[in-house]
Tab-separated table of C-alpha atoms in Angstrom:
chain	number	residue	atom	x	y	z
A	18	MET	CA	0.000	0.000	0.000
A	19	SER	CA	1.454	3.394	-1.022
A	20	ASP	CA	2.220	6.196	1.414
A	21	ALA	CA	-0.381	8.380	-0.354
A	22	VAL	CA	-3.100	5.895	0.536
A	23	THR	CA	-2.009	5.360	4.148
A	24	GLU	CA	-1.309	9.011	4.936
A	25	PRO	CA	-3.934	10.351	7.354
A	26	ILE	CA	-6.501	12.805	6.039
A	27	PRO	CA	-7.436	15.327	8.734
A	28	HIS	CA	-10.904	16.754	9.041
A	29	CYS	CA	-9.307	20.212	9.018
A	30	ASP	CA	-5.658	21.044	8.279
A	31	LEU	CA	-4.948	24.531	9.629
A	32	LEU	CA	-1.423	24.654	8.251
A	33	ALA	CA	-2.669	23.988	4.720
A	34	GLY	CA	-4.603	27.244	4.915
A	35	VAL	CA	-1.702	29.205	6.383
A	36	ASN	CA	1.149	28.052	4.124
A	37	PRO	CA	0.097	29.971	0.975
A	38	LEU	CA	0.265	33.198	2.999
A	39	ARG	CA	3.301	32.345	5.115
A	40	ALA	CA	5.507	35.169	3.821
A	41	GLU	CA	2.731	37.761	4.077
A	42	ILE	CA	1.811	36.642	7.607
A	43	LEU	CA	5.408	36.751	8.823
A	44	ALA	CA	5.823	40.222	7.295
A	45	ALA	CA	2.623	41.375	9.032
A	46	VAL	CA	3.866	40.044	12.374
A	47	ALA	CA	7.192	41.813	11.904
A	48	ARG	CA	5.350	45.037	11.055
A	49	VAL	CA	3.441	44.890	14.337
A	50	VAL	CA	6.533	44.000	16.372
A	51	ASP	CA	8.394	46.941	14.866
A	52	SER	CA	5.484	49.346	15.424
A	53	GLY	CA	5.713	49.265	19.213
A	54	TRP	CA	1.883	49.412	19.440
A	55	TYR	CA	0.121	46.145	20.283
A	56	ILE	CA	-3.460	46.875	21.403
A	57	LEU	CA	-6.161	48.799	19.466
A	58	GLY	CA	-3.805	50.439	17.018
A	59	ARG	CA	-3.573	50.923	13.273
A	60	GLU	CA	-3.863	47.232	12.380
A	61	VAL	CA	-7.173	46.834	14.221
A	62	GLU	CA	-8.510	50.050	12.694
A	63	GLN	CA	-7.497	48.955	9.190
A	64	PHE	CA	-8.919	45.462	9.627
A	65	GLU	CA	-12.221	46.893	10.873
A	66	ARG	CA	-12.406	49.223	7.878
A	67	GLU	CA	-11.468	46.500	5.379
A	68	PHE	CA	-13.931	44.031	6.909
A	69	ALA	CA	-16.774	46.561	6.603
A	70	GLU	CA	-15.735	47.364	3.026
A	71	PHE	CA	-15.691	43.650	2.164
A	72	HIS	CA	-19.315	43.448	3.298
A	73	GLY	CA	-20.287	46.705	1.632
A	74	ALA	CA	-22.170	47.975	4.665
A	75	GLY	CA	-22.014	48.875	8.327
A	76	SER	CA	-19.285	49.671	10.828
A	77	ALA	CA	-17.039	46.880	12.144
A	78	VAL	CA	-15.657	46.553	15.674
A	79	GLY	CA	-13.013	43.966	16.573
A	80	VAL	CA	-13.252	42.095	19.881
A	81	ALA	CA	-11.419	39.298	21.675
A	82	ASN	CA	-13.466	36.298	20.476
A	83	GLY	CA	-16.711	35.213	18.878
A	84	THR	CA	-18.554	34.667	22.156
A	85	ASP	CA	-17.839	38.248	23.217
A	86	ALA	CA	-18.798	39.423	19.738
A	87	LEU	CA	-22.320	38.029	20.081
A	88	CYS	CA	-22.756	39.066	23.708
A	89	LEU	CA	-21.566	42.641	23.127
A	90	ALA	CA	-23.590	42.943	19.909
A	91	LEU	CA	-26.761	42.190	21.885
A	92	ARG	CA	-25.773	44.708	24.556
A	93	ALA	CA	-24.948	47.357	21.957
A	94	CYS	CA	-28.406	46.830	20.437
A	95	GLY	CA	-29.910	47.963	23.722
A	96	LEU	CA	-30.923	44.706	25.393
A	97	GLN	CA	-31.087	44.736	29.176
A	98	PRO	CA	-30.428	41.938	31.689
A	99	GLY	CA	-33.460	39.686	31.922
A	100	ASP	CA	-34.516	40.226	28.311
A	101	ALA	CA	-35.067	36.987	26.397
A	102	VAL	CA	-33.325	36.077	23.141
A	103	VAL	CA	-34.518	33.381	20.734
A	104	THR	CA	-31.880	31.212	19.082
A	105	VAL	CA	-31.419	27.507	18.284
A	106	SER	CA	-30.099	24.490	20.170
A	107	HIS	CA	-28.372	22.931	17.132
A	108	THR	CA	-25.330	25.203	17.280
A	109	ALA	CA	-22.025	25.624	19.051
A	110	VAL	CA	-22.654	26.058	22.760
A	111	ALA	CA	-20.994	29.486	22.456
A	112	THR	CA	-24.198	30.902	20.948
A	113	VAL	CA	-26.202	30.178	24.098
A	114	ALA	CA	-23.258	30.947	26.395
A	115	ALA	CA	-22.934	34.411	24.833
A	116	ILE	CA	-26.606	35.143	25.493
A	117	GLU	CA	-26.283	34.171	29.147
A	118	GLN	CA	-22.998	36.054	29.462
A	119	GLY	CA	-24.911	39.261	28.800
A	120	GLY	CA	-27.475	38.470	31.479
A	121	PHE	CA	-30.102	37.561	28.898
A	122	VAL	CA	-32.420	34.542	28.845
A	123	PRO	CA	-31.948	32.041	25.995
A	124	VAL	CA	-35.144	30.722	24.430
A	125	LEU	CA	-34.863	27.992	21.827
A	126	ALA	CA	-36.601	27.388	18.496
A	127	ASP	CA	-36.347	24.245	16.401
A	128	ILE	CA	-34.442	24.040	13.110
A	129	GLU	CA	-35.549	23.285	9.574
A	130	PRO	CA	-34.756	19.621	8.855
A	131	GLN	CA	-32.967	20.267	5.539
A	132	ARG	CA	-31.280	23.594	6.176
A	133	TYR	CA	-30.279	22.957	9.831
A	134	THR	CA	-31.009	26.624	10.630
A	135	MET	CA	-33.798	28.333	12.571
A	136	CYS	CA	-37.278	27.300	11.470
A	137	PRO	CA	-39.486	30.401	11.035
A	138	ASP	CA	-42.641	28.497	12.029
A	139	SER	CA	-40.915	27.302	15.184
A	140	LEU	CA	-39.723	30.859	15.851
A	141	LEU	CA	-43.344	32.034	15.864
A	142	GLN	CA	-44.367	29.174	18.130
A	143	THR	CA	-41.480	29.974	20.463
A	144	LEU	CA	-42.452	33.654	20.683
A	145	HIS	CA	-46.006	32.735	21.666
A	146	SER	CA	-44.782	30.149	24.171
A	147	ALA	CA	-42.309	32.581	25.749
A	148	ALA	CA	-44.988	35.252	26.091
A	149	SER	CA	-47.301	32.752	27.788
A	150	VAL	CA	-44.796	32.300	30.635
A	151	GLY	CA	-43.972	35.996	30.963
A	152	LEU	CA	-40.626	36.095	29.153
A	153	ARG	CA	-39.781	39.432	27.483
A	154	VAL	CA	-38.325	38.455	24.098
A	155	ARG	CA	-36.355	41.364	22.675
A	156	ALA	CA	-34.109	39.783	20.041
A	157	VAL	CA	-33.603	36.831	17.751
A	158	VAL	CA	-30.222	35.285	16.864
A	159	PRO	CA	-30.392	33.214	13.676
A	160	VAL	CA	-27.282	31.048	13.217
A	161	HIS	CA	-25.996	30.674	9.669
A	162	LEU	CA	-24.804	27.102	10.106
A	163	TYR	CA	-22.163	25.102	8.218
A	164	GLY	CA	-21.742	27.979	5.735
A	165	GLN	CA	-25.385	28.270	4.620
A	166	PRO	CA	-27.565	31.280	5.522
A	167	ALA	CA	-30.738	30.845	7.524
A	168	ASP	CA	-34.140	31.697	5.991
A	169	LEU	CA	-33.706	35.400	6.584
A	170	ALA	CA	-36.740	36.548	4.586
A	171	ALA	CA	-39.153	34.883	6.987
A	172	ILE	CA	-37.080	35.549	10.125
A	173	LEU	CA	-36.660	39.268	9.392
A	174	ASP	CA	-40.376	39.592	8.652
A	175	ILE	CA	-41.314	37.941	11.954
A	176	ALA	CA	-38.814	40.084	13.854
A	177	GLU	CA	-40.165	43.286	12.330
A	178	ARG	CA	-43.768	42.358	13.144
A	179	HIS	CA	-42.838	41.613	16.759
A	180	GLY	CA	-40.470	44.541	17.287
A	181	LEU	CA	-37.390	42.351	17.776
A	182	LYS	CA	-33.739	43.131	17.194
A	183	VAL	CA	-31.957	40.721	14.832
A	184	VAL	CA	-28.335	39.833	15.564
A	185	GLU	CA	-26.949	37.365	13.027
A	186	ASP	CA	-24.519	34.706	14.214
A	187	CYS	CA	-22.216	34.504	11.188
A	188	SER	CA	-19.406	32.517	12.797
A	189	GLN	CA	-19.711	29.727	10.202
A	190	ALA	CA	-20.626	31.869	7.202
A	191	HIS	CA	-17.819	34.303	6.390
A	192	GLY	CA	-18.577	35.566	2.873
A	193	ALA	CA	-21.914	33.766	2.460
A	194	LEU	CA	-24.650	35.463	0.455
A	195	TRP	CA	-28.413	35.564	0.949
A	196	GLN	CA	-30.297	36.766	-2.149
A	197	GLY	CA	-27.143	38.477	-3.353
A	198	ARG	CA	-26.429	40.267	-0.072
A	199	MET	CA	-23.701	39.449	2.400
A	200	VAL	CA	-24.871	37.750	5.576
A	201	GLY	CA	-24.236	40.034	8.488
A	202	THR	CA	-25.645	43.084	6.710
A	203	LEU	CA	-29.364	42.346	7.055
A	204	GLY	CA	-30.086	42.669	10.771
A	205	ASP	CA	-29.293	45.232	13.430
A	206	ALA	CA	-25.852	43.708	14.039
A	207	ALA	CA	-23.896	40.551	13.297
A	208	ALA	CA	-21.190	38.613	15.108
A	209	TRP	CA	-18.330	36.523	13.751
A	210	SER	CA	-15.839	34.286	15.466
A	211	LEU	CA	-12.340	34.398	13.952
A	212	TYR	CA	-11.220	31.174	15.632
A	213	PRO	CA	-8.459	29.278	13.758
A	214	THR	CA	-10.869	26.754	12.153
A	215	LYS	CA	-13.164	29.402	10.645
A	216	ASN	CA	-13.302	30.387	6.972
A	217	LEU	CA	-11.675	33.669	8.021
A	218	ALA	CA	-9.291	32.637	10.754
A	219	ALA	CA	-6.857	34.220	13.157
A	220	LEU	CA	-3.784	32.390	14.439
A	221	GLY	CA	-5.336	32.501	17.874
A	222	ASP	CA	-8.637	33.915	19.081
A	223	GLY	CA	-10.591	36.855	17.759
A	224	GLY	CA	-14.041	38.152	16.950
A	225	ILE	CA	-15.698	40.999	15.107
A	226	VAL	CA	-19.103	42.694	15.038
A	227	LEU	CA	-20.693	44.473	12.090
A	228	CYS	CA	-23.174	47.134	13.201
A	229	SER	CA	-25.906	48.580	10.991
A	230	SER	CA	-25.642	52.043	12.541
A	231	PRO	CA	-22.735	54.230	13.665
A	232	GLU	CA	-24.458	54.663	17.039
A	233	THR	CA	-24.499	50.913	17.681
A	234	ALA	CA	-20.837	50.703	16.671
A	235	GLU	CA	-19.927	53.538	19.037
A	236	ARG	CA	-21.686	51.796	21.933
A	237	LEU	CA	-19.857	48.587	21.113
A	238	ARG	CA	-16.464	50.326	21.065
A	239	MET	CA	-17.180	51.568	24.558
A	240	LEU	CA	-18.400	48.182	25.762
A	241	ARG	CA	-15.287	46.340	24.544
A	242	GLN	CA	-13.006	48.549	26.670
A	243	TYR	CA	-14.448	49.111	30.145
A	244	GLY	CA	-17.220	51.382	28.858
A	245	TRP	CA	-14.680	54.091	28.084
A	246	LYS	CA	-15.710	56.937	25.800
A	247	ARG	CA	-12.377	58.480	26.623
A	248	ARG	CA	-9.521	56.887	28.519
A	249	ASN	CA	-10.224	56.146	32.195
A	250	TRP	CA	-13.790	57.512	31.936
A	251	SER	CA	-16.465	54.777	31.905
A	252	GLU	CA	-19.776	55.885	30.427
A	253	CYS	CA	-21.259	52.415	30.875
A	254	ALA	CA	-20.337	49.078	32.448
A	255	GLY	CA	-18.043	47.519	29.877
A	256	VAL	CA	-15.589	44.643	29.680
A	257	ASN	CA	-12.076	43.939	28.451
A	258	SER	CA	-12.540	42.397	25.002
A	259	ARG	CA	-10.032	43.763	22.538
A	260	LEU	CA	-8.740	42.274	19.297
A	261	ASP	CA	-4.960	42.579	19.437
A	262	GLU	CA	-2.763	44.096	16.756
A	263	LEU	CA	-1.015	40.829	15.849
A	264	GLN	CA	-4.243	39.012	15.089
A	265	ALA	CA	-5.646	42.004	13.203
A	266	ALA	CA	-2.528	42.187	11.025
A	267	ILE	CA	-2.785	38.463	10.229
A	268	LEU	CA	-6.521	38.711	9.568
A	269	ARG	CA	-5.954	41.522	7.069
A	270	GLN	CA	-3.837	39.145	5.000
A	271	ARG	CA	-6.337	36.307	5.292
A	272	LEU	CA	-9.306	38.529	4.421
A	273	ARG	CA	-7.678	39.213	1.051
A	274	ARG	CA	-7.665	35.491	0.374
A	275	LEU	CA	-11.130	34.683	1.760
A	276	GLU	CA	-12.900	34.582	-1.602
A	277	ASP	CA	-10.236	32.259	-3.037
A	278	ASP	CA	-10.472	29.990	0.016
A	279	ASN	CA	-14.253	29.891	-0.243
A	280	ARG	CA	-14.011	28.965	-3.919
A	281	TRP	CA	-11.696	26.089	-2.966
A	282	ARG	CA	-14.231	24.921	-0.415
A	283	ALA	CA	-17.030	25.178	-2.971
A	284	SER	CA	-15.045	23.116	-5.490
A	285	VAL	CA	-14.490	20.341	-2.958
A	286	ALA	CA	-18.151	20.429	-1.947
A	287	ALA	CA	-19.213	20.216	-5.601
A	288	ASN	CA	-17.070	17.103	-6.003
A	289	TYR	CA	-18.667	15.526	-2.922
A	290	LEU	CA	-22.166	16.419	-4.127
A	291	GLN	CA	-21.600	15.029	-7.607
A	292	SER	CA	-20.003	11.806	-6.393
A	293	LEU	CA	-22.179	11.084	-3.354
A	294	GLY	CA	-25.461	12.745	-4.271
A	295	HIS	CA	-27.123	9.477	-5.306
A	296	LEU	CA	-26.701	8.126	-1.764
A	297	LYS	CA	-29.261	10.633	-0.431
A	298	ILE	CA	-26.998	11.614	2.465
A	299	CYS	CA	-25.699	14.957	1.159
A	300	PRO	CA	-26.664	18.423	2.385
A	301	TRP	CA	-29.477	20.381	0.790
A	302	VAL	CA	-28.416	23.726	-0.705
A	303	ALA	CA	-30.836	26.663	-0.885
A	304	LYS	CA	-31.098	28.240	-4.351
A	305	ASP	CA	-31.280	31.801	-3.027
A	306	CYS	CA	-27.940	31.587	-1.180
A	307	ARG	CA	-24.211	31.254	-1.672
A	308	HIS	CA	-23.067	28.491	0.631
A	309	VAL	CA	-19.445	28.914	1.780
A	310	TRP	CA	-19.019	25.330	3.031
A	311	HIS	CA	-17.580	25.813	6.466
A	312	GLN	CA	-18.524	22.163	6.864
A	313	PHE	CA	-19.696	19.482	4.446
A	314	VAL	CA	-22.283	17.701	6.552
A	315	ILE	CA	-23.894	14.424	5.549
A	316	SER	CA	-26.773	12.762	7.392
A	317	LEU	CA	-27.213	9.046	7.971
A	318	LYS	CA	-28.636	6.571	10.483
A	319	ASN	CA	-25.561	4.391	10.878
A	320	ARG	CA	-23.184	7.278	11.578
A	321	LYS	CA	-21.158	5.430	14.215
A	322	ASN	CA	-20.353	2.631	11.756
A	323	LEU	CA	-19.227	5.079	9.089
A	324	ILE	CA	-16.995	6.925	11.560
A	325	GLU	CA	-15.317	3.649	12.491
A	326	PHE	CA	-14.955	2.681	8.823
A	327	LEU	CA	-13.358	6.035	7.963
A	328	ASP	CA	-11.060	5.765	10.974
A	329	GLY	CA	-9.891	2.431	9.586
A	330	LYS	CA	-9.000	4.222	6.357
A	331	ARG	CA	-7.165	6.946	8.356
A	332	ILE	CA	-9.786	9.534	7.398
A	333	SER	CA	-10.943	11.891	10.136
A	334	SER	CA	-14.524	13.082	10.488
A	335	MET	CA	-16.326	15.156	13.124
A	336	ILE	CA	-19.821	15.618	14.492
A	337	HIS	CA	-21.218	19.157	14.523
A	338	TYR	CA	-22.883	18.814	16.992
A	339	PRO	CA	-23.223	15.548	18.961
A	340	ALA	CA	-25.556	16.936	21.634
A	341	PRO	CA	-28.045	19.805	21.367
A	342	VAL	CA	-27.321	22.583	23.823
A	343	HIS	CA	-30.575	22.019	25.726
A	344	LEU	CA	-29.606	18.395	26.461
A	345	GLN	CA	-26.143	19.159	27.815
A	346	PRO	CA	-25.628	19.014	31.606
A	347	ALA	CA	-25.058	22.752	32.062
A	348	TYR	CA	-28.409	23.597	30.460
A	349	LEU	CA	-30.565	20.522	31.027
A	350	GLY	CA	-33.965	21.422	32.393
A	351	ARG	CA	-33.450	25.184	32.623
A	352	LEU	CA	-33.898	26.542	29.076
A	353	HIS	CA	-37.327	27.426	27.684
A	354	PHE	CA	-38.467	25.891	24.408
A	355	PRO	CA	-41.818	24.669	23.098
A	356	GLY	CA	-42.216	20.949	22.447
A	357	ASP	CA	-39.152	18.738	22.280
A	358	LEU	CA	-37.288	20.268	19.271
A	359	PRO	CA	-37.578	17.061	17.178
A	360	HIS	CA	-35.581	18.260	14.163
A	361	THR	CA	-32.773	19.435	16.437
A	362	VAL	CA	-32.597	16.074	18.197
A	363	ARG	CA	-32.711	14.149	14.916
A	364	ALA	CA	-29.888	16.232	13.432
A	365	ALA	CA	-27.665	15.610	16.450
A	366	GLU	CA	-28.173	11.877	16.010
A	367	ARG	CA	-27.341	11.799	12.293
A	368	VAL	CA	-24.973	14.569	11.117
A	369	LEU	CA	-21.334	13.934	10.216
A	370	SER	CA	-18.788	16.367	8.773
A	371	LEU	CA	-16.398	15.087	6.090
A	372	PRO	CA	-12.908	16.551	5.555
A	373	LEU	CA	-13.046	19.972	3.896
A	374	PHE	CA	-10.510	22.788	4.094
A	375	PRO	CA	-8.576	25.079	1.745
A	376	GLY	CA	-5.634	23.042	0.521
A	377	ILE	CA	-7.243	19.609	0.658
A	378	SER	CA	-6.070	17.868	-2.501
A	379	GLU	CA	-8.129	16.200	-5.197
A	380	ALA	CA	-6.465	12.904	-4.300
A	381	GLN	CA	-7.471	13.308	-0.654
A	382	THR	CA	-11.031	14.205	-1.626
A	383	ASP	CA	-11.214	11.172	-3.926
A	384	ARG	CA	-10.044	8.925	-1.071
A	385	VAL	CA	-12.865	10.231	1.109
A	386	ILE	CA	-15.403	9.693	-1.662
A	387	GLN	CA	-14.242	6.174	-2.396
A	388	ALA	CA	-14.313	5.283	1.296
A	389	VAL	CA	-17.901	6.526	1.702
A	390	LEU	CA	-18.979	4.688	-1.460
A	391	GLN	CA	-17.291	1.511	-0.268
A	392	PHE	CA	-18.991	1.754	3.118
A	393	HIS	CA	-22.417	2.134	1.550
A	394	ALA	CA	-21.797	-0.701	-0.886
A	395	GLN	CA	-20.855	-3.012	1.983
A	396	ALA	CA	-23.843	-1.856	4.036
A	397	ALA	CA	-26.172	-2.572	1.110
A	398	ASP	CA	-24.765	-6.101	0.737
A	399	SER	CA	-25.062	-6.954	4.439
């Protein structure tokens, strides 16, 4: 057996995404080191400006991480402790943690079974259920999951009719489009994580918020640094959540390559879809969106068997996410949601993410495809 066949295929290879920009990243790091300014300086200001320009709208504010980005975005939109926020349970736990971090009350809606994002009908049901128990819902956080936008037309309409703020969680959808518009530009604010595995990734932690109004952006700049409007003068109760100069300098380089990286992801996803589509396990893609393929997520009953089969072929896979937030020990029995979120529970039992990252080779992708086909052929014969 050749080395090419036995070489492990990671689910995500961070170095493969960094290597094409190695010289530019090292030059950016040197530029920051030589500047003598390491917190909230020129690099952060330039990254914020370039990020807003990339999206064609809004004012951007860099923060320490994606969890802070979502929490501070809600605070900057005027929410007060005790206000309720509707989001989903099929998401990274950070979404719910960010809501609680701000002193808000998470309320959960179910997802659409094909899209894996917030179901508008369930959102309506959740609003009525929350009102019936006296919860004051003030905002909705749709999560654009796996790289595909949520059904924003319906969600924005419901939010407008109920007087709700909309803060988009874009942490898995850097560069995604909904009806030709960038996600993150359609609500009152939007939050992104810049964690190393993201489509736009720091070499460490980072986050950024895009605000629809200059006033919201100004409030957020105060909130991220102790509530200061001017140094050592707190206008409001803020926190310490600052994107550092090193990460901002690196992110400026990676932002310039984001569209190319997303095209690479889309090419790999197209290969998976063409080769595996007949198995009826592949993700559904909305026609009104540009999916940016943060993850390529298949769905199948015998997931555990496929994971073990892929492991035997030295192919890594991951589950996003193995347990809904509302069923995890920290949240069990204390979050409000109507019904039992059946589509959320079903997704957690069936989803599996195949290897996909900028730099994954055609040979590696073909190995994954052949392994999945072989598994299904054997399962059909048994």
